[in-house]
Short mmCIF file of C-alpha atoms in Angstrom, two decimals:
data_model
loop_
_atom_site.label_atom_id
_atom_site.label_comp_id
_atom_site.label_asym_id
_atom_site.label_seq_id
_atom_site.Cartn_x
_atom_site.Cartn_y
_atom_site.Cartn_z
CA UNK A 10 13.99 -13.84 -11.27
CA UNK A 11 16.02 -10.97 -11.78
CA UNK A 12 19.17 -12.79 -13.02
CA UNK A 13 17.25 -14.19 -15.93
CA UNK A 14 15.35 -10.94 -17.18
CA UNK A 15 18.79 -9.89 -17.99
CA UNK A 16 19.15 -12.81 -20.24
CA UNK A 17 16.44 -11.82 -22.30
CA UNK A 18 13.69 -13.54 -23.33
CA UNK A 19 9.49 -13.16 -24.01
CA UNK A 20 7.06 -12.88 -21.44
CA UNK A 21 3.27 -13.24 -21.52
CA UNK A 22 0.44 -12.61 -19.48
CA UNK A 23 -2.63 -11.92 -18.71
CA UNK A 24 -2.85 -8.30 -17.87
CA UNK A 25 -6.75 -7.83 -16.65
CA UNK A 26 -8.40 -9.54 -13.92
CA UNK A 27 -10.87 -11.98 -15.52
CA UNK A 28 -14.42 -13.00 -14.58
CA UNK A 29 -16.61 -15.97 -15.30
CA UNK A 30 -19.07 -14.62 -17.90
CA UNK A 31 -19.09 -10.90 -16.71
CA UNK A 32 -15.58 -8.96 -18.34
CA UNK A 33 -15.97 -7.09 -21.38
CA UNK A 34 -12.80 -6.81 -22.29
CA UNK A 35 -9.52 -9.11 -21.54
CA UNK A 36 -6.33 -7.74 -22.51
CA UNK A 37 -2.61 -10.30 -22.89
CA UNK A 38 0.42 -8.44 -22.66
CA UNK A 39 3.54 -9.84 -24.48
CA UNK A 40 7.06 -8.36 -23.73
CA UNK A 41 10.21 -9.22 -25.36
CA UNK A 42 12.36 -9.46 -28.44
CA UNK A 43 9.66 -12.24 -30.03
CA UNK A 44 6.92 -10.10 -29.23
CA UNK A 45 6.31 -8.80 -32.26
CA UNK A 46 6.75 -12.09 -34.29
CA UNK A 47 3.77 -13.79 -32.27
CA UNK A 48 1.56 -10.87 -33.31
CA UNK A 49 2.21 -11.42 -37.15
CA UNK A 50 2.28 -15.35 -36.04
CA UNK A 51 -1.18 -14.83 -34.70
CA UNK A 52 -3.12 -12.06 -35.31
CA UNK A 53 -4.71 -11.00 -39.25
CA UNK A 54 -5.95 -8.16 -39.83
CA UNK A 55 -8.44 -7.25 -43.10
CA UNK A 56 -7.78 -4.70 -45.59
CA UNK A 57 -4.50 -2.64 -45.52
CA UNK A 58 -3.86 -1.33 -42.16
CA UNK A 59 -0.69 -0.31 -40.95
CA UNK A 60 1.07 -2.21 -38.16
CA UNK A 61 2.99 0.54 -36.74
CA UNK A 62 3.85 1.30 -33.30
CA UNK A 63 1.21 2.60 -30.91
CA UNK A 64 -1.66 2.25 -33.28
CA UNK A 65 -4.40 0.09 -32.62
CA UNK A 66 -5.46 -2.47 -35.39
CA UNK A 67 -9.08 -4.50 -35.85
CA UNK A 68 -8.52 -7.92 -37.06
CA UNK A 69 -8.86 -11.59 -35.85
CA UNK A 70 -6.72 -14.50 -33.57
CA UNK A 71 -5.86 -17.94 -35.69
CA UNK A 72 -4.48 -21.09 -34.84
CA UNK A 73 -1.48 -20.60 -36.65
CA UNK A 74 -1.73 -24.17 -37.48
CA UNK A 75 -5.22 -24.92 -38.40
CA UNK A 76 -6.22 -21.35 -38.68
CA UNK A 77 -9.03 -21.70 -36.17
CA UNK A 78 -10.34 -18.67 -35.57
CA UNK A 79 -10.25 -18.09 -31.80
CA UNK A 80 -11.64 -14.66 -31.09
CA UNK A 81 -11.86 -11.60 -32.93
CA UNK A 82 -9.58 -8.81 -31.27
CA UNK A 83 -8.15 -5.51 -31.58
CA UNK A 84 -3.79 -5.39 -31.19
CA UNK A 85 -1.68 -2.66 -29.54
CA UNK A 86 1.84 -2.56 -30.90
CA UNK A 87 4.48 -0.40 -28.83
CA UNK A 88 8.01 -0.85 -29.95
CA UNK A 89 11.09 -0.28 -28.08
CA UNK A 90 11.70 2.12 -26.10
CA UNK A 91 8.63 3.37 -26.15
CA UNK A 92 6.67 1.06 -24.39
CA UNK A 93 6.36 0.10 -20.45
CA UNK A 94 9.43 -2.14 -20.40
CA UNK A 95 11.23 -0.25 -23.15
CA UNK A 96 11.16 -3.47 -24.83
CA UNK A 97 8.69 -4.78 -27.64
CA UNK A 98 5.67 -5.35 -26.45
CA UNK A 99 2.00 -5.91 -28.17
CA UNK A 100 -1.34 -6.75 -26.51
CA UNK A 101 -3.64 -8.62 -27.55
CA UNK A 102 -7.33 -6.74 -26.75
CA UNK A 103 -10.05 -9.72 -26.92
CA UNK A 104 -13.59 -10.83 -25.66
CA UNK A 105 -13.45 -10.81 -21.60
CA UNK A 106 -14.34 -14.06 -19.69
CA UNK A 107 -11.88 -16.87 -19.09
CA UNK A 108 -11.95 -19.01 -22.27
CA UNK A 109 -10.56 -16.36 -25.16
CA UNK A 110 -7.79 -15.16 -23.40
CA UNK A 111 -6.93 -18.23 -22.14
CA UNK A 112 -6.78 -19.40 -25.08
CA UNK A 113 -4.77 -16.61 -26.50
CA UNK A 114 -2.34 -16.77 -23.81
CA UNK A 115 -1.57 -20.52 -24.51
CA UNK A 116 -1.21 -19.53 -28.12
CA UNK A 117 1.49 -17.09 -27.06
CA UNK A 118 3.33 -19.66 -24.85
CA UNK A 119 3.31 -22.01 -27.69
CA UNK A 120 4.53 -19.89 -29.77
CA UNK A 121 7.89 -18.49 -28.11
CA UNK A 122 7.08 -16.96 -25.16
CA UNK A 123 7.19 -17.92 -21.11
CA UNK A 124 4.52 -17.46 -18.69
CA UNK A 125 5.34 -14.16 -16.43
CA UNK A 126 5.95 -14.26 -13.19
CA UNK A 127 4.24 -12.20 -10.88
CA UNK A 128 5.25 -8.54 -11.64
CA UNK A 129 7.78 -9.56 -14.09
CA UNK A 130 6.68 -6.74 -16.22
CA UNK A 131 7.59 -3.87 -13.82
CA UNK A 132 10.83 -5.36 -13.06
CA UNK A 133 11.87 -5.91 -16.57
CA UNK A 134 10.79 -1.75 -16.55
CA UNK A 135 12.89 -1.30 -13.62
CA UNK A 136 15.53 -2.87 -14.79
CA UNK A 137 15.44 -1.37 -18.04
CA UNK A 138 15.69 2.41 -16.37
CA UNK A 139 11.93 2.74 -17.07
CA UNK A 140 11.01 2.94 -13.01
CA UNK A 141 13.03 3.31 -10.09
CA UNK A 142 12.25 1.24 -7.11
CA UNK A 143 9.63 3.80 -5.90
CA UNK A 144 7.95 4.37 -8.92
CA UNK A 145 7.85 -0.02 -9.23
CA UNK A 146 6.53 -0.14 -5.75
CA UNK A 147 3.88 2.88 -6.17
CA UNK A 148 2.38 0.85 -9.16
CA UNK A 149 1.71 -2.29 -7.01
CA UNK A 150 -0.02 0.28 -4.30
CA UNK A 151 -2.26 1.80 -6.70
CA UNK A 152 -3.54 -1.38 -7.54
CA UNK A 153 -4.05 -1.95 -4.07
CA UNK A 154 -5.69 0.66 -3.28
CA UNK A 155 -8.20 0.86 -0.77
CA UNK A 156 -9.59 4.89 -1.12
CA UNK A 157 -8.98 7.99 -3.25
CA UNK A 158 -6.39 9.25 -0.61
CA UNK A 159 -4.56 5.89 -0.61
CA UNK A 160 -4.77 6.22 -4.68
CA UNK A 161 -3.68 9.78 -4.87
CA UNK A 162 -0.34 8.77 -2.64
CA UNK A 163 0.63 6.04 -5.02
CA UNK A 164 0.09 8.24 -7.77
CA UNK A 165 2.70 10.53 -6.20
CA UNK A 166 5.43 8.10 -6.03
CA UNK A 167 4.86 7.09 -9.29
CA UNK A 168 5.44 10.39 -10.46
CA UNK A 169 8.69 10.49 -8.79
CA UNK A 170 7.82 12.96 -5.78
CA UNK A 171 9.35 10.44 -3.36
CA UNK A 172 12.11 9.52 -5.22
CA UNK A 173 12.70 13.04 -6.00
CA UNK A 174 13.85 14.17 -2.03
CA UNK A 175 15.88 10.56 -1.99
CA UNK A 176 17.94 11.23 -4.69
CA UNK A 177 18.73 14.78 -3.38
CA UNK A 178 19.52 13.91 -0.40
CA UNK A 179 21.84 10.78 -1.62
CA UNK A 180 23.45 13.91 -3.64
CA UNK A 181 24.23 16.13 -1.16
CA UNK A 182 25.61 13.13 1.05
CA UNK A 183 28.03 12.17 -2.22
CA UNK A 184 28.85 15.89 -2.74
CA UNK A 185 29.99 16.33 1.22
CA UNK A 186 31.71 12.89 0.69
CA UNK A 187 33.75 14.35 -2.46
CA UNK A 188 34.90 16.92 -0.23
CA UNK A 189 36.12 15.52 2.49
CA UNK A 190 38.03 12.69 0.53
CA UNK A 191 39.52 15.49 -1.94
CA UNK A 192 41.12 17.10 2.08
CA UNK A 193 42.07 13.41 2.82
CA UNK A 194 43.76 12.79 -0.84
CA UNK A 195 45.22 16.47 -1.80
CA UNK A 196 45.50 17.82 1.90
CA UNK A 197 48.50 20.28 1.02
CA UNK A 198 46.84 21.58 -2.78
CA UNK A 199 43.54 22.55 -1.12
CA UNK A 200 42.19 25.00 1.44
CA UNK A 201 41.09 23.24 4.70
CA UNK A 202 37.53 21.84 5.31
CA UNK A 203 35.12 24.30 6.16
CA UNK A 204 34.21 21.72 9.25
CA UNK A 205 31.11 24.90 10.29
CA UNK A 206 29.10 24.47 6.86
CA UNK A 207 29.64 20.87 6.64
CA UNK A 208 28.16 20.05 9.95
CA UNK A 209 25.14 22.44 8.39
CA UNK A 210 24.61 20.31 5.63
CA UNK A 211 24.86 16.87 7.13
CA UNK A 212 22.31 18.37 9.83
CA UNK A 213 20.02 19.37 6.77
CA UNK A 214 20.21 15.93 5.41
CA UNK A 215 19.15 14.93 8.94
CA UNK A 216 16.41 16.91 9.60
CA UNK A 217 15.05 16.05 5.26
CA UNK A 218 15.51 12.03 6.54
CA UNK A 219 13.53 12.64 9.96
CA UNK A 220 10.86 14.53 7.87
CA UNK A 221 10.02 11.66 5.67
CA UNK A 222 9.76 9.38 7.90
CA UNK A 223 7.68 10.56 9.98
CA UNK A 224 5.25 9.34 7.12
CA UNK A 225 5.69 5.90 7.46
CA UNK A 226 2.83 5.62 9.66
CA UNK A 227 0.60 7.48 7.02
CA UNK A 228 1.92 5.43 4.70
CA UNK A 229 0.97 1.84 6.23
CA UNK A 230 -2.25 3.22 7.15
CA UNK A 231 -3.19 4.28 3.43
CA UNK A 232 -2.19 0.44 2.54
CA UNK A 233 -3.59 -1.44 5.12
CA UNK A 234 -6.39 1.03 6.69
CA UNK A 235 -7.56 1.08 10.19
CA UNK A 236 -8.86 -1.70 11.71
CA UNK A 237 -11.84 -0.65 14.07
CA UNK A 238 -13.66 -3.14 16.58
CA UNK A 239 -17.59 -2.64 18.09
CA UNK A 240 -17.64 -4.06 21.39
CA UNK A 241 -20.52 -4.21 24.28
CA UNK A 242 -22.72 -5.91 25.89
CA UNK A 243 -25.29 -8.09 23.99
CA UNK A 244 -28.73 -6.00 23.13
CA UNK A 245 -26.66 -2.65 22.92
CA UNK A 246 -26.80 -2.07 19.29
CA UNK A 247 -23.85 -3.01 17.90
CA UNK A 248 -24.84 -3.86 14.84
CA UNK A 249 -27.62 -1.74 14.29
CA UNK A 250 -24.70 1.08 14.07
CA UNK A 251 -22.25 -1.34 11.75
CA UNK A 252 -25.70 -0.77 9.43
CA UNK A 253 -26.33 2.77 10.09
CA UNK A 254 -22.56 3.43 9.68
CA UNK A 255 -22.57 1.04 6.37
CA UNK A 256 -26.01 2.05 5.22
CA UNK A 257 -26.54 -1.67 4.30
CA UNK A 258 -28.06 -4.48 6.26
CA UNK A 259 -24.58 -6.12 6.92
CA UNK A 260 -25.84 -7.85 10.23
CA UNK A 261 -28.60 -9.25 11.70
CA UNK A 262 -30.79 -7.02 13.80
CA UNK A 263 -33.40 -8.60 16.43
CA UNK A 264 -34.56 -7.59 20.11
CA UNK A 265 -32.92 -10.31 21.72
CA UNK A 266 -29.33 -10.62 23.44
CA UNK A 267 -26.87 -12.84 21.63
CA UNK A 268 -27.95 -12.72 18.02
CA UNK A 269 -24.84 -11.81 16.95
CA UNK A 270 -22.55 -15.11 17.30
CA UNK A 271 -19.36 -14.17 15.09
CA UNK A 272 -17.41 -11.10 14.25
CA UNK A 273 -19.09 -9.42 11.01
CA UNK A 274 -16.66 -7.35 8.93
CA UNK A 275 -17.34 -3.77 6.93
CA UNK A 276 -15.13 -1.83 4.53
CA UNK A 277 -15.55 1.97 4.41
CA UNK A 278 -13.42 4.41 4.07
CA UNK A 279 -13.58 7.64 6.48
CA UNK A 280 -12.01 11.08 5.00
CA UNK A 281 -9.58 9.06 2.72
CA UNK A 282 -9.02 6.44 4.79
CA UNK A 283 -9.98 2.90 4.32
CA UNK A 284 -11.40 0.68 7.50
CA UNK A 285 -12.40 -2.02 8.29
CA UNK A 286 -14.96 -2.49 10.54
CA UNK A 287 -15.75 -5.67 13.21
CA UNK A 288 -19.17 -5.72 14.45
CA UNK A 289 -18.32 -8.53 17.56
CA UNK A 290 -20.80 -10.59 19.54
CA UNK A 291 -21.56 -8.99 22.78
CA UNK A 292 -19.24 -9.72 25.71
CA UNK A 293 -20.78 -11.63 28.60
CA UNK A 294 -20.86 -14.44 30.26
CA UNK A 295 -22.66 -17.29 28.92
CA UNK A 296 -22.84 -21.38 29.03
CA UNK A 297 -24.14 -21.50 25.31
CA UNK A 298 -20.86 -23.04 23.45
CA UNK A 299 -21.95 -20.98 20.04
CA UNK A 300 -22.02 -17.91 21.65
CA UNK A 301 -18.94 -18.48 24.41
CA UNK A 302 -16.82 -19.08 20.93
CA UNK A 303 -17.82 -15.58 19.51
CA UNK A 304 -17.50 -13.77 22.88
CA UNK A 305 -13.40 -15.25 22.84
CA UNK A 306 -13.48 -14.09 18.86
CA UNK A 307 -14.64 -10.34 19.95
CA UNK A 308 -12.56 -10.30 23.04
CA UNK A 309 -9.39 -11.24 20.08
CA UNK A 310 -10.70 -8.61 18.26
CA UNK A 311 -10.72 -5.92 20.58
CA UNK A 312 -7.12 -6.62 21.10
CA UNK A 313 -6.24 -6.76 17.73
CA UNK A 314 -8.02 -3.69 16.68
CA UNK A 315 -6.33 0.06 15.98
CA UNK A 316 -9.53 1.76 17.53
CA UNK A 317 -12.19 0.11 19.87
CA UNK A 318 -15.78 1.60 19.95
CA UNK A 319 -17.24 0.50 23.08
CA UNK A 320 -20.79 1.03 22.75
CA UNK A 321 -23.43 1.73 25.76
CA UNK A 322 -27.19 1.26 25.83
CA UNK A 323 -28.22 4.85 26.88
CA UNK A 324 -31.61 3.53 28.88
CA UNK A 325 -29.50 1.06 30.47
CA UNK A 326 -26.58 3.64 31.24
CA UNK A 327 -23.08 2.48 32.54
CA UNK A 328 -23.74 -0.97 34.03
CA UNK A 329 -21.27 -3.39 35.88
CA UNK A 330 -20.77 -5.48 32.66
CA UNK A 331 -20.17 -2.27 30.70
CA UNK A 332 -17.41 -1.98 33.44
CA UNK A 333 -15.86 -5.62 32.93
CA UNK A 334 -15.74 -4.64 29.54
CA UNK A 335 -13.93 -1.33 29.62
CA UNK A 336 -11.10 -2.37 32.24
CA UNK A 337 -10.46 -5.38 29.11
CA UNK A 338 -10.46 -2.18 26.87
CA UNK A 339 -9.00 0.69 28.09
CA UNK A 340 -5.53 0.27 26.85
CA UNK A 341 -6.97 0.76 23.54
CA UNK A 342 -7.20 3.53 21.17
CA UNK A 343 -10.80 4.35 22.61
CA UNK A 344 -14.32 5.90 21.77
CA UNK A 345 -17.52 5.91 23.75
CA UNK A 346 -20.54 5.33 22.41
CA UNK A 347 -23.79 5.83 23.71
CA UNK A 348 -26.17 4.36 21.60
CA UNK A 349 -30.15 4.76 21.61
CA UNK A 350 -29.79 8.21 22.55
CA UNK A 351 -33.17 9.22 20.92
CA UNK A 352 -34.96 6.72 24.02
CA UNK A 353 -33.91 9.29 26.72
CA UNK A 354 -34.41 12.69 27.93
CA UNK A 355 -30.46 13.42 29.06
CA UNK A 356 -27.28 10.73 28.85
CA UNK A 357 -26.31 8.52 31.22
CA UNK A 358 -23.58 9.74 33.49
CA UNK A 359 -20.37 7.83 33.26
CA UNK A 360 -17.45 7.09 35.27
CA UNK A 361 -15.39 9.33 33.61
CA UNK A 362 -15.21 12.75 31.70
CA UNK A 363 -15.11 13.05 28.17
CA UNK A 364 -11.59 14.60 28.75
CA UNK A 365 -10.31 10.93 29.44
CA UNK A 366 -12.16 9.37 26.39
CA UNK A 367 -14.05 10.78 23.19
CA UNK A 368 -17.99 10.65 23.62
CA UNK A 369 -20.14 10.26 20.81
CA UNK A 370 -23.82 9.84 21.10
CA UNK A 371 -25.52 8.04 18.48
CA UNK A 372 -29.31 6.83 17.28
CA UNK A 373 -28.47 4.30 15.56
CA UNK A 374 -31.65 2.33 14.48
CA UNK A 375 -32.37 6.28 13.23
CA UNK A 376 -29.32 6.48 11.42
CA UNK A 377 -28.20 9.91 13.70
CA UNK A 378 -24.78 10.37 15.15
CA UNK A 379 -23.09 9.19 12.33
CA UNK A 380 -20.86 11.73 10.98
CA UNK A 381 -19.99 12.80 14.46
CA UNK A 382 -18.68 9.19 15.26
CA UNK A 383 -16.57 9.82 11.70
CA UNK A 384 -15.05 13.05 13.34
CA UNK A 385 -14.17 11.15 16.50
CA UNK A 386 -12.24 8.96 14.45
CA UNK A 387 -10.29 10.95 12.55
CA UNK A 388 -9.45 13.07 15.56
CA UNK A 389 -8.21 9.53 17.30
CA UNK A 390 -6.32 8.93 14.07
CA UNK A 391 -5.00 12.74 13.81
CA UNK A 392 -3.91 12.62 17.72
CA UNK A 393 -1.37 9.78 16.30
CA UNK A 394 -0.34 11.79 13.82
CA UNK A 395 -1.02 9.33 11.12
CA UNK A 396 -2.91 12.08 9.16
CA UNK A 397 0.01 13.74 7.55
CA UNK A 398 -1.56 16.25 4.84
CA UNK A 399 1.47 15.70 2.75
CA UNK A 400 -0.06 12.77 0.33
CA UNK A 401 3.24 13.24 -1.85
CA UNK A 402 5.34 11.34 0.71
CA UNK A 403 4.00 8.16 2.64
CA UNK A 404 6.64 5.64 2.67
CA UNK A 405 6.26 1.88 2.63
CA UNK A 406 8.31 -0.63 5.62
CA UNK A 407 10.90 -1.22 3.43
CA UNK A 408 11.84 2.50 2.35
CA UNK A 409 10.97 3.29 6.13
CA UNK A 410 14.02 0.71 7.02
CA UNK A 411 16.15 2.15 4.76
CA UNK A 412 15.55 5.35 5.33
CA UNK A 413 16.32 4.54 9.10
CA UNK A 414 19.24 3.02 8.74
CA UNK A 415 20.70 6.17 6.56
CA UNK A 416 19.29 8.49 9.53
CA UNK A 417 21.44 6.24 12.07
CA UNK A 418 24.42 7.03 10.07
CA UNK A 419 23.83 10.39 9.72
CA UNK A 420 23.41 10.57 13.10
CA UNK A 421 26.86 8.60 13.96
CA UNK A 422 28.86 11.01 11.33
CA UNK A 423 27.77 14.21 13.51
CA UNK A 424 29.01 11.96 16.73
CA UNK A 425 31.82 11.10 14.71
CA UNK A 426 32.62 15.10 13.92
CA UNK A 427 31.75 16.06 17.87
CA UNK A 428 34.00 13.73 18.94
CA UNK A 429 36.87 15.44 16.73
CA UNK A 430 37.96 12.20 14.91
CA UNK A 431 39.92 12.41 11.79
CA UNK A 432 38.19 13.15 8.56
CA UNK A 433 38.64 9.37 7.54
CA UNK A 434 36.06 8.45 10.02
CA UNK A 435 33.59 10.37 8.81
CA UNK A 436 33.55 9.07 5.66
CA UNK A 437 32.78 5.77 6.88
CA UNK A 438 29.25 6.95 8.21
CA UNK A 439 28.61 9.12 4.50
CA UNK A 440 29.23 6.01 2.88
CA UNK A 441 26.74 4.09 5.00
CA UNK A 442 23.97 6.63 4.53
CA UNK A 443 24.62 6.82 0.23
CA UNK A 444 24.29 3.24 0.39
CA UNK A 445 21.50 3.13 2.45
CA UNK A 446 19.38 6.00 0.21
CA UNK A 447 20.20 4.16 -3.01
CA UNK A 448 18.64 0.97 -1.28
CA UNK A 449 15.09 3.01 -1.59
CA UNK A 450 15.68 3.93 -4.62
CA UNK A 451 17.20 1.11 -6.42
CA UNK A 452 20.47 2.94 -7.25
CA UNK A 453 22.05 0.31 -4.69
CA UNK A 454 20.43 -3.48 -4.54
CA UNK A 455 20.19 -7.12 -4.20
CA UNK A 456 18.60 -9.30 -6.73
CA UNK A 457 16.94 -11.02 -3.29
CA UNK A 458 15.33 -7.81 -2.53
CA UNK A 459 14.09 -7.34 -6.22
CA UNK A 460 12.80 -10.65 -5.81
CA UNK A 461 10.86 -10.13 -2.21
CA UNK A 462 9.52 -6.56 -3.98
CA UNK A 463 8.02 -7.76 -7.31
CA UNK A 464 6.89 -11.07 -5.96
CA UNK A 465 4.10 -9.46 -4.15
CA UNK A 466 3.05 -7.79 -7.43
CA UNK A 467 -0.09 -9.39 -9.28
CA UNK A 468 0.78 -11.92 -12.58
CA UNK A 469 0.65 -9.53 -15.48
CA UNK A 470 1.74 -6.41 -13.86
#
């Protein structure tokens, strides 16, 4: 895909998700050289308004065979380079649904330009100097995003704060490089390396590379949230707290064991974060086939999970299936619960201290203990240190990768200088870490990678 945006050529789209009967407004984005030529193909507008660039103008869509009228619009001109592609591009603003724009896009196709691919737009911005890689891959997060905090950290990147300490750092990595290749090439016209502040500044770059990534965790869990599993017996009130916690009836409630046969799913997000939450049948055993099924599901569930809730029935207190449970648990990320606190007089003593586990007691069917159990989260989460306060920096796998791989060289280099090898060998390692911070960037890569990065984007972006 990236070989033939440089080849030229329209693209269309539609640029708003559409829904049966229920959008206002659908919007087809057009990008290209003929861009402007299937607006005046297409689109008349009454009276004597100006088509100029970045002004928005009332008017109507016609066959431009049969002049059918085929929805009545407003257009959006923005001519290169000041537009999101730095190319022409003009969208078409109709009547939301499925059957105008639809219509409208197959006008467009018919009339000169190709169907997008998915986020051929952002790489045709890319590669037109518009974005860097960051700034690309920031846009697909924000669309992604799960919670304000998740939105605030693509809106970082795609103001250039991550890029920012990348291209910095790929500086002062060229600028050390310059130097030690001007003592290699003109050894008797210049002074000799000052070997002391060299070894400062490749330690700086270090320590700068070891800072940011110690947000990759932060950053996957911003994308992907936290995955949190209820587990317990049957009867304990497991999903009486997924509808406390959700403050919607997203399971069924009853007095009897085993009404919960499959693993019901939640989204919330807690202080910024997104998760998703499994309310799971409760563990025992049982001969009924229905409900041995969703006791394998939870058990999968529970090992899959980032944090497990094991939730206790405070009249009951810690019983011998309770146990069963937690030695199938315990190498978890783990919080107590003990649920239907409000039906006794003091908790239930367990076999441990709250020193080993976090405690939370909740009233569930009262809608109590709620905000503590949201604390005891985000202290689980914090004790990982996937809470970084820094919102500005949370890289994604692929920057984490390269970002690694530059560290490793940075790393080898200061070997390299212990180990008082010639100045020739320390360029090889400099070389490997410039090439390795322009891969996060985009200063340095392959159309294959371009390809695996904007192919996740949505059609239209």
């Amino acid at each position: 895909m990236a070989e033939s945006l440089t080849k030229g050529g329209t693209i269309a789209a539609i640029a708003t998700a559409i829904v049966p009967q229920q959008g206002s407004v659908g919007i087809v984005r057009v990008s290209g050289s003929q861009a402007l030529k299937i607006a005046e193909t297409l689109f008349r507008s009454p009276g004597k308004q100006i088509w100029d660039s970045h002004r928005i103008i009332y008017g109507y869509i016609r066959h431009p065979k049969t002049q059918e009228l085929v929805d009545e619009a407003l257009l959006l001109i923005m001519k290169a380079p000041r537009s999101f592609t730095r190319e022409d591009v003009v969208e078409f603003h109709c009547h939301g649904g499925i059957m105008a724009v639809q219509q409208v896009l197959q006008l467009c196709l018919e009339n000169g330009a190709k169907l997008a691919q998915p986020g051929e737009f952002s790489l045709r911005a890319f590669l037109n100097g518009r974005l860097d890689l960051t700034q690309a891959e920031s846009i697909a997060d924000l669309v992604g995003a799960k919670s304000p905090a998740a939105a605030q950290s693509a809106l970082a990147g795609l103001q250039g704060k991550l890029a920012k300490p990348i291209r910095l750092l790929r500086t002062t990595c060229l600028d050390v490089l310059a130097e030690i290749e001007a003592r290699i090439d003109f050894e008797e016209d210049l002074p000799p390396l000052n070997e002391a502040q060299t070894v400062l500044e490749i330690q700086h770059i270090l320590d700068e590379l070891s800072t940011i990534l110690a947000t990759a965790d932060r950053g996957e869990l911003l994308r992907s949230g936290l995955k949190v599993a209820i587990v317990g017996r049957p009867n304990v009130g497991k999903s009486s707290l997924l509808n406390a916690w959700s403050r919607c009836d997203r399971a069924i409630v009853t007095d009897l064991p085993g009404t919960t046969r499959d693993v019901v799913e939640s989204q919330l997000v807690v202080g910024g974060i997104p998760v998703q939450v499994l309310d799971t049948a409760g563990i025992r055993e049982t001969e009924d086939k229905v409900e041995k099924i969703g006791v394998e599901r939870s058990r999968i569930a529970a090992q899959q999970a980032d944090l497990v809730l094991l939730t206790i029935d405070a009249e009951s207190g810690w019983t011998a299936g309770d146990s069963d449970i937690y030695e199938q648990v315990k190498h978890r990320q783990l919080i107590i619960i003990i649920n239907k606190i409000d039906l006794v007089k003091t908790p239930p003593k367990l076999p441990f201290s709250s020193e080993t586990h976090r405690i939370v007691t909740t009233a569930a069917a009262l809608e109590l203990g709620i905000a503590d159990l949201e604390t005891a989260i985000l202290e689980a989460v914090n004790s990982q240190n996937l809470q970084a306060e820094n919102l500005d920096l949370a890289i994604n796998q692929r920057q984490a990768a390269a970002i690694t791989k530059a560290k490793f060289c940075i790393e080898q280099c200061l070997v390299t200088i212990g180990d008082k090898l010639p100045l020739d060998f320390w360029t090889i390692d400099l070389r490997g870490a410039i090439q390795a911070l322009g891969e996060v960037t985009g200063d340095e890569v392959t159309e294959s990678v371009l390809d695996r990065i904007f192919s996740r984007f949505c059609i239209g972006k």
